[in-house]
Coordinates of C-alpha atoms in Angstrom, one line a residue:
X125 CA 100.2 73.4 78.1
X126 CA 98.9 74.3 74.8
X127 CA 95.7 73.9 73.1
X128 CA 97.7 74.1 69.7
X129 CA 99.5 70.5 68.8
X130 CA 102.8 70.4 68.1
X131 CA 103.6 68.2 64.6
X132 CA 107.5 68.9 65.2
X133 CA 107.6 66.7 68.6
X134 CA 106.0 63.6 66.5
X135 CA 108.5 61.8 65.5
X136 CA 106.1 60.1 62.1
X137 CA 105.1 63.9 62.2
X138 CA 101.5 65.4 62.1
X139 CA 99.5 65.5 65.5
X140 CA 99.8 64.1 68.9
X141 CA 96.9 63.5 71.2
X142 CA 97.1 66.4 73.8
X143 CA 98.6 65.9 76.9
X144 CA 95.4 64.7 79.9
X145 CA 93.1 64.6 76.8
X146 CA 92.9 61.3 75.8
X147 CA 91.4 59.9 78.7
X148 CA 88.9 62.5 78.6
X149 CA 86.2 61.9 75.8
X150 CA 83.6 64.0 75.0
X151 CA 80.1 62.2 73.5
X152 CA 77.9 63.8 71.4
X153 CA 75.6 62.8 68.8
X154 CA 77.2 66.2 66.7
X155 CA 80.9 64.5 66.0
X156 CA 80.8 64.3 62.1
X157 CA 79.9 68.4 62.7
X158 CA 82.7 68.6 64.7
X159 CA 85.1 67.1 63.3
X160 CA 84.5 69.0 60.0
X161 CA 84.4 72.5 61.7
X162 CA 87.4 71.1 63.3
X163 CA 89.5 70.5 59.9
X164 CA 87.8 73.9 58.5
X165 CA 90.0 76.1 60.8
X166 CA 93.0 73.4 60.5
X167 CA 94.2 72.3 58.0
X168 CA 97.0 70.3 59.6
X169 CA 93.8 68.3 61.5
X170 CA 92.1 68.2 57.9
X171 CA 94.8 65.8 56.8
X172 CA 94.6 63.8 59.6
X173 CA 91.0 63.4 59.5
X174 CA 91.4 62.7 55.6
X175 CA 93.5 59.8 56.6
X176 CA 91.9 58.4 59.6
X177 CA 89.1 59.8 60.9
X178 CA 89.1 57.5 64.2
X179 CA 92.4 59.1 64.9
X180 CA 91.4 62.5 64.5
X181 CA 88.5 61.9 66.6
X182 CA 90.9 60.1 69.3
X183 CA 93.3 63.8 69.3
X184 CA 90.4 65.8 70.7
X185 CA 89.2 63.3 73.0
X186 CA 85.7 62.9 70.9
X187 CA 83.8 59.7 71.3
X188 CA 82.3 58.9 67.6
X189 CA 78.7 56.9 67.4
X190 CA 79.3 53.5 65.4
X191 CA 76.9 55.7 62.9
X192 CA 79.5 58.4 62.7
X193 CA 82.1 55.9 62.2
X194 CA 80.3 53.9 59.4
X195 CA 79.4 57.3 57.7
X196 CA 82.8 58.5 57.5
X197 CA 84.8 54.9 57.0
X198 CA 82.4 55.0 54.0
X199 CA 83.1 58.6 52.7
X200 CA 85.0 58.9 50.0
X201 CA 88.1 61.0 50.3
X202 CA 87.0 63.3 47.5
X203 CA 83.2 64.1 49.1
X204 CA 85.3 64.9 52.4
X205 CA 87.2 66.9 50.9
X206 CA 84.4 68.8 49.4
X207 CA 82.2 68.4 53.1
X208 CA 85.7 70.2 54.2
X209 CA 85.8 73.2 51.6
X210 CA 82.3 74.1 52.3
X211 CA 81.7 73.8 55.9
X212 CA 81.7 77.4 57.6
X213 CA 82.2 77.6 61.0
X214 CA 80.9 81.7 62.6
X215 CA 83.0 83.9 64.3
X216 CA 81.5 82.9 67.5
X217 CA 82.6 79.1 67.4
X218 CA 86.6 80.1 66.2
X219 CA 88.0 79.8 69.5
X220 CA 86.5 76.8 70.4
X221 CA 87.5 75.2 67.1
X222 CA 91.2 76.2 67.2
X223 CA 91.5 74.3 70.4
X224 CA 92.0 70.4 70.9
X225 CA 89.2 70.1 73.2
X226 CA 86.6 68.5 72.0
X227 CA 84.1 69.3 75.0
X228 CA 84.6 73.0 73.8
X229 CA 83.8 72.3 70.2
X230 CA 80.6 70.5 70.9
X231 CA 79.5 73.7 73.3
X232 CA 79.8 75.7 70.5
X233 CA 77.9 73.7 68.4
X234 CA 74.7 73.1 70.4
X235 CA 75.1 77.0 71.8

């Protein structure tokens, strides 16, 4: 298994949920973070989080906050965008955010 996604085995293309992940959520009260950290190192996940943030919360196995999910079902697609462009993720968070595990992500956040 691989902690990259594989759009070409979709057939409606883009991402699938990793294999053993989506039973697996990870909580955490830093999900908007992590999901824009997330679509700052990929920008194959920054589309999909563009389109539907619940599902690009649901393909790392992150449990959003009804906050979270009010905040971003409210964001326009523009201001995301622009959250997108200028978040910066250091050198010692990369690995975690080129993964698909959410767990991982929200390590290197709190770290």
């Amino acid at each position: 298994m691989t902690d990259s996604p594989s759009p070409e085995s979709n057939p409606k293309g883009g991402y699938r949920a990793p294999r053993g992940g989506a039973g697996r959520r990870s909580h955490s009260r830093h999900g908007i973070e992590v999901l824009l950290k997330k679509a700052a190192v990929d920008s194959d996940f920054a589309r999909v989080l563009l389109d539907s943030p619940e599902k690009a919360a649901h393909l790392i196995s992150l449990e959003l906050r009804e906050s979270e999910r009010s905040i971003l079902q409210n964001t326009p697609g523009s201001t995301l965008r622009s959250m997108i462009r200028n978040t910066r993720v250091m050198r010692q968070e990369m690995a975690a955010f080129r993964t698909m595990r959410a767990a991982l992500m929200i390590a290197a956040v709190v770290a």
